[in-house]
Short mmCIF file of C-alpha atoms in Angstrom, two decimals:
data_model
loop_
_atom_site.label_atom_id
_atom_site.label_comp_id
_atom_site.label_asym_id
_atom_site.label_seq_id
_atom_site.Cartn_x
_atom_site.Cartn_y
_atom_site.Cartn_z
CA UNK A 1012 -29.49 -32.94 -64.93
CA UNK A 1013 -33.17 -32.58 -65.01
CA UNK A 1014 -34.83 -30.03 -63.62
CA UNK A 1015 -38.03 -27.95 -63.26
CA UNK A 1016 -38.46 -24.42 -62.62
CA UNK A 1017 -41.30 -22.42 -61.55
CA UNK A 1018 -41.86 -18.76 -60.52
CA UNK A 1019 -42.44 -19.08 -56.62
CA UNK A 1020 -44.63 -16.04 -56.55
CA UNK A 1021 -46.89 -15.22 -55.42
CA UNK A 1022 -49.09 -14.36 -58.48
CA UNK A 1023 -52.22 -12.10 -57.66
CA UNK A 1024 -55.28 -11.60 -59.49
CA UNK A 1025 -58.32 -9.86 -59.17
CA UNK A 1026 -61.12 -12.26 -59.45
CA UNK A 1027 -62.82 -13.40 -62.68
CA UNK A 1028 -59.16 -12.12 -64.62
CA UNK A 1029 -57.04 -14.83 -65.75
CA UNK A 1030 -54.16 -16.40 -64.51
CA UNK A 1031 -51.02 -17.81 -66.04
CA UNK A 1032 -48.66 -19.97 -64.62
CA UNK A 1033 -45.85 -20.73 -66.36
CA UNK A 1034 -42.90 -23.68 -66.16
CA UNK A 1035 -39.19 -24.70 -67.64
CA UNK A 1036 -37.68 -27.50 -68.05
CA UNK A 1037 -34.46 -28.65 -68.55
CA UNK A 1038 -34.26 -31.77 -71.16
CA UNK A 1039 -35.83 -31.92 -74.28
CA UNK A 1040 -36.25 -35.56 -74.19
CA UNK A 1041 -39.48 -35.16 -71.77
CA UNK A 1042 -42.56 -36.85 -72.54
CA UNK A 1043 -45.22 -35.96 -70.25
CA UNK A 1044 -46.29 -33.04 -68.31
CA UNK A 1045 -48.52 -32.37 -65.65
CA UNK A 1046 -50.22 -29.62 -63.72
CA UNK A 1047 -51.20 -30.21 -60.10
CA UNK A 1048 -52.86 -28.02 -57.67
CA UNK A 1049 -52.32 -27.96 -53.87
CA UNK A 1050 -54.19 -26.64 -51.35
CA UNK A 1051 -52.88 -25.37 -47.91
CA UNK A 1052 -52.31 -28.48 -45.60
CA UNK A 1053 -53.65 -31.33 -48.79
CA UNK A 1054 -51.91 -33.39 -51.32
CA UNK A 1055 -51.82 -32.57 -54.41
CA UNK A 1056 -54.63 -32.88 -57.28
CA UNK A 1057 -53.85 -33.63 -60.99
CA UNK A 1058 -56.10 -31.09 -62.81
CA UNK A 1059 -54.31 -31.45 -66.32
CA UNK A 1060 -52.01 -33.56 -68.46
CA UNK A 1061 -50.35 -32.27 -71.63
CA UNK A 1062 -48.12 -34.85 -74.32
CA UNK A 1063 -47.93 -33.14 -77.39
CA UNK A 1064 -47.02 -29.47 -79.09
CA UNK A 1065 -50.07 -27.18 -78.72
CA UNK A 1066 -53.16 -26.38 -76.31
CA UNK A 1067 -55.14 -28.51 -74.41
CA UNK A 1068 -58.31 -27.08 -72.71
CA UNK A 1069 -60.33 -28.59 -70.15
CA UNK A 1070 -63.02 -26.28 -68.34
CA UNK A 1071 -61.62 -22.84 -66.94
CA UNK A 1072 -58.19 -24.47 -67.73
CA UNK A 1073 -55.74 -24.65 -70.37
CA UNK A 1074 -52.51 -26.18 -70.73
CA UNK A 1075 -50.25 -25.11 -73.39
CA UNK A 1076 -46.80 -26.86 -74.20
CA UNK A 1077 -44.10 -25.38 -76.77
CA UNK A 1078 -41.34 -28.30 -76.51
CA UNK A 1079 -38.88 -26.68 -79.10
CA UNK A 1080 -38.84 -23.29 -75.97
CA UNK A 1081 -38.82 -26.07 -73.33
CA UNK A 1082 -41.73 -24.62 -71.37
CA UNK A 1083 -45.27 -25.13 -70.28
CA UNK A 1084 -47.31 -23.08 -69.19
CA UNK A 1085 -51.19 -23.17 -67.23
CA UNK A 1086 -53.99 -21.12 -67.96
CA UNK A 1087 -57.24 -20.22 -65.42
CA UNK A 1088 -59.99 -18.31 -67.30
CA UNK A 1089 -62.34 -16.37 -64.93
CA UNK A 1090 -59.98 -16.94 -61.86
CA UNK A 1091 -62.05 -17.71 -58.72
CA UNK A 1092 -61.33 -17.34 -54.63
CA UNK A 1093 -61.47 -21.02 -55.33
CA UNK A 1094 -58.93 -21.02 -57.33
CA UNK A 1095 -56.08 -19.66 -54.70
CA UNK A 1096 -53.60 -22.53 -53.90
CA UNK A 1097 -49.78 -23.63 -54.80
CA UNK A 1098 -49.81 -25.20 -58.31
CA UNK A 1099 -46.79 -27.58 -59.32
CA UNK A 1100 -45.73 -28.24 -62.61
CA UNK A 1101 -44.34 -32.32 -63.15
CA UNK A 1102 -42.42 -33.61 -65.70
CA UNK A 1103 -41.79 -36.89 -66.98
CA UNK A 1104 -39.06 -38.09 -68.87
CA UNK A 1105 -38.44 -41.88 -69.67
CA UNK A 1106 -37.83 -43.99 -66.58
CA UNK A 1107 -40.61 -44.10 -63.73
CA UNK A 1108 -39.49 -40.57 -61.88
CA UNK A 1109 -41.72 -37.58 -62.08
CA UNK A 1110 -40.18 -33.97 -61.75
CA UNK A 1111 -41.70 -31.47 -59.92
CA UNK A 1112 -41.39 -27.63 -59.45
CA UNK A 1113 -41.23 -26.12 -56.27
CA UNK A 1114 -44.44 -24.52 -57.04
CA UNK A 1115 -46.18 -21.20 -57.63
CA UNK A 1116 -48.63 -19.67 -55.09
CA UNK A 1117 -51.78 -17.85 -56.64
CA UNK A 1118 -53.75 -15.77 -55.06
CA UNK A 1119 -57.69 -14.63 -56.20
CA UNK A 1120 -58.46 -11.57 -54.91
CA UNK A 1121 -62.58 -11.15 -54.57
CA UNK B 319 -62.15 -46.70 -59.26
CA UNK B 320 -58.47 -46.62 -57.74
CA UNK B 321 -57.87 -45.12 -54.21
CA UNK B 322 -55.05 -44.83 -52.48
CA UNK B 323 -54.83 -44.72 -47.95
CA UNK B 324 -52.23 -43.22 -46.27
CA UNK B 325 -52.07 -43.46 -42.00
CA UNK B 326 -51.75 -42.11 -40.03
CA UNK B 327 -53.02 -38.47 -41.15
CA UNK B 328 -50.84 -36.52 -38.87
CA UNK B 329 -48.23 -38.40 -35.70
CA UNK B 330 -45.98 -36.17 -33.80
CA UNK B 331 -42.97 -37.83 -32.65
CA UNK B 332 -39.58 -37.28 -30.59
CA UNK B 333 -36.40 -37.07 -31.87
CA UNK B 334 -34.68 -40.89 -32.07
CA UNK B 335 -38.20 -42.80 -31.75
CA UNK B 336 -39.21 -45.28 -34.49
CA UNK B 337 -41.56 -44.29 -37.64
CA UNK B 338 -43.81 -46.42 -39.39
CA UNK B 339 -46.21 -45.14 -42.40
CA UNK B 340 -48.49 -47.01 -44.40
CA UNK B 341 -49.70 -46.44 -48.01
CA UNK B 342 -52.08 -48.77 -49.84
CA UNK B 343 -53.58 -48.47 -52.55
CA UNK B 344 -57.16 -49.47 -54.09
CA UNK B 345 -58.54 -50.65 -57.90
CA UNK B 346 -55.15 -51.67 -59.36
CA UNK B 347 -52.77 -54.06 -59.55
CA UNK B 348 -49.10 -53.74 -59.93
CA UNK B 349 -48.89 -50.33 -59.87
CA UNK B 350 -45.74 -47.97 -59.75
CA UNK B 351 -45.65 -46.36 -56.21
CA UNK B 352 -43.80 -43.51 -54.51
CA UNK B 353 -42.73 -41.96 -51.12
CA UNK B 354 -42.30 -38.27 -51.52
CA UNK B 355 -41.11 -35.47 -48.72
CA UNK B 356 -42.53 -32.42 -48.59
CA UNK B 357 -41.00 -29.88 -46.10
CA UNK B 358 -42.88 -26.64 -44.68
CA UNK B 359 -42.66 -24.47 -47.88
CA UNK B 360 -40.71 -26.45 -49.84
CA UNK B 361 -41.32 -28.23 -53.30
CA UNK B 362 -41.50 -31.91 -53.54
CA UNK B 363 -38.81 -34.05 -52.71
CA UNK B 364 -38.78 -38.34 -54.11
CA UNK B 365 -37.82 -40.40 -51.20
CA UNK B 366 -38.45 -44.16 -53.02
CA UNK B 367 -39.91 -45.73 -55.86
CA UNK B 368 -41.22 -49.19 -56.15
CA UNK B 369 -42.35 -50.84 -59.12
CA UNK B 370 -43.03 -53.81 -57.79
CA UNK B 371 -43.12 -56.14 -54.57
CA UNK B 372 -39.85 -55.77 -52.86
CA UNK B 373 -38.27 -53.95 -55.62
CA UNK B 374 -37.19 -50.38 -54.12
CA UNK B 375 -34.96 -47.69 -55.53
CA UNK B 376 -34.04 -44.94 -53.27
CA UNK B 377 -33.08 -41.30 -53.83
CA UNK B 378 -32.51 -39.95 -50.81
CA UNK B 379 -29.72 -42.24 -48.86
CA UNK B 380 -30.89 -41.05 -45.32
CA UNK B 381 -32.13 -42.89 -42.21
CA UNK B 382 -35.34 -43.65 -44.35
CA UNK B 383 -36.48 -46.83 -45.43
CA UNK B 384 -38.85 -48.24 -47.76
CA UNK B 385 -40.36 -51.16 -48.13
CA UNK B 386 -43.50 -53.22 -50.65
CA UNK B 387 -44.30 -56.35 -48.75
CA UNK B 388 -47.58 -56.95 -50.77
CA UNK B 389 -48.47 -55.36 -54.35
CA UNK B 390 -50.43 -52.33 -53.39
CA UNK B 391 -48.85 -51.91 -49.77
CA UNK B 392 -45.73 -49.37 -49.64
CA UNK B 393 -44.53 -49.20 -46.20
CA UNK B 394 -41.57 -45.82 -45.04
CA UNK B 395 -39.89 -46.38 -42.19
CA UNK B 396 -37.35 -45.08 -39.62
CA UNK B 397 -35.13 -46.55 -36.89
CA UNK B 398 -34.86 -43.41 -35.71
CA UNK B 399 -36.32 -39.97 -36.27
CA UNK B 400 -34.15 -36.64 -36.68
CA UNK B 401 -35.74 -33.36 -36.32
CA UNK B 402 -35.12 -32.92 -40.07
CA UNK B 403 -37.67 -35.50 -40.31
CA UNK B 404 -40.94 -33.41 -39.90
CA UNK B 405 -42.76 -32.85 -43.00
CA UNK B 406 -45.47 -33.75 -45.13
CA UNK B 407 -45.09 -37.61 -46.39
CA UNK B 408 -46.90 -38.24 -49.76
CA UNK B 409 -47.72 -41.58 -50.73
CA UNK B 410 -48.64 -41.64 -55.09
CA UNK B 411 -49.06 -44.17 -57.42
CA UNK B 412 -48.89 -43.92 -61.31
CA UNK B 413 -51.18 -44.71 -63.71
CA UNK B 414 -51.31 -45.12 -66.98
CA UNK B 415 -48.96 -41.87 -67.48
CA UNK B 416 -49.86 -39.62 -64.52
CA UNK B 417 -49.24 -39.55 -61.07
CA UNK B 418 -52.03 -39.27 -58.28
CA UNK B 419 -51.18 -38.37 -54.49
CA UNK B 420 -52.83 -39.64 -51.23
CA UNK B 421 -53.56 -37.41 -48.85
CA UNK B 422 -50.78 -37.68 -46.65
CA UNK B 423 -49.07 -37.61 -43.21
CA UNK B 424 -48.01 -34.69 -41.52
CA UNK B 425 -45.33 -35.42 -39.28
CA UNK B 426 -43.57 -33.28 -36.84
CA UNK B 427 -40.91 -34.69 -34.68
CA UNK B 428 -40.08 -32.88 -31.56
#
């Protein structure tokens, strides 16, 4: 059974703090894993893709993945207002199906 | 650049009327595509998969439909809508190893 799990929240910050979002999974076989954020009432927007053991840092954000723990987690350096939304974690093990998380819901507080 | 249309943006419908949505998608050929449900507050949930013309796997056996009559055209359907119904319909397609969304229908049946 492959799953995803995410802490629902909501996660508060106070603005320019940073925020981490973290993310389970269930199989170790994964291969891909992706971060998405998702504003109220929109569809969802890839902001980061992780494959391999380590960090990956792009901006304000970094992804870090520790597949021996099963877990990935999302970083957000100086959080903004901007910044408040859902974000899913997605997981991709072989086969064409993506796994998602039900989400966590951040909140920037100015 | 690829982009992917979804329409309509929002339809509200009664219960036991038909549904038709429309996904297409721009700047690629052949591409993987999905029908995802997303209810009010609830994570994301995969409807179909195509990955290819009329080539459809479904994971939710309800009174959905899917269909791919052209290579970037995925097409949900419904003979006839249940309240259970209403949510937010993403349309995505897959790339190389991520997934991107369109921006979706909103659909609330009455």
């Amino acid at each position: 059974q492959k799953e995803v799990e995410q802490n629902s929240g909501p996660l508060s910050v106070p603005e320019g703090a940073i925020a981490s979002l973290n993310c389970t999974y269930s199989d170790r076989g994964s291969q891909s894993f992706f971060w998405y954020r998702q504003y109220s009432g929109k569809s969802p927007e890839l902001i980061m893709s992780i494959y391999s053991n380590g960090d990956k840092e792009d901006g304000r954000f970094t992804a870090q993945l520790n597949k021996a723990s099963q877990y990935v987690s999302l970083l957000i350096r100086d959080s903004q207002p901007s910044d408040s939304a859902t974000y899913l974690c997605a997981v991709k093990w072989d086969g064409n199906q993506f796994y998602f998380g039900t989400g966590t819901s951040l909140t920037v507080i100015p | 650049s690829q982009t992917i249309h979804q329409w309509p943006a929002t339809l509200v419908q009664p219960v036991g009327s038909p549904l038709s949505l429309e996904c297409t998608v721009e700047g690629t050929s052949n591409p993987n595509l999905y029908w995802y449900r997303q209810a009010a507050g609830r994570g994301l949930q995969l409807l179909f998969y195509s990955v290819g013309i009329g080539q459809i796997s479904s994971e939710v056996p309800q009174n959905l439909s899917a269909s791919r009559p052209q290579d970037r055209q995925f097409i949900l359907s419904s003979k006839k809508l249940l309240l259970s119904d209403s949510g937010f319909y993403l349309c995505a397609w897959r790339g190389a190893y991520e997934q991107y969304f369109g921006p979706g229908t909103r659909l609330t049946v009455t």
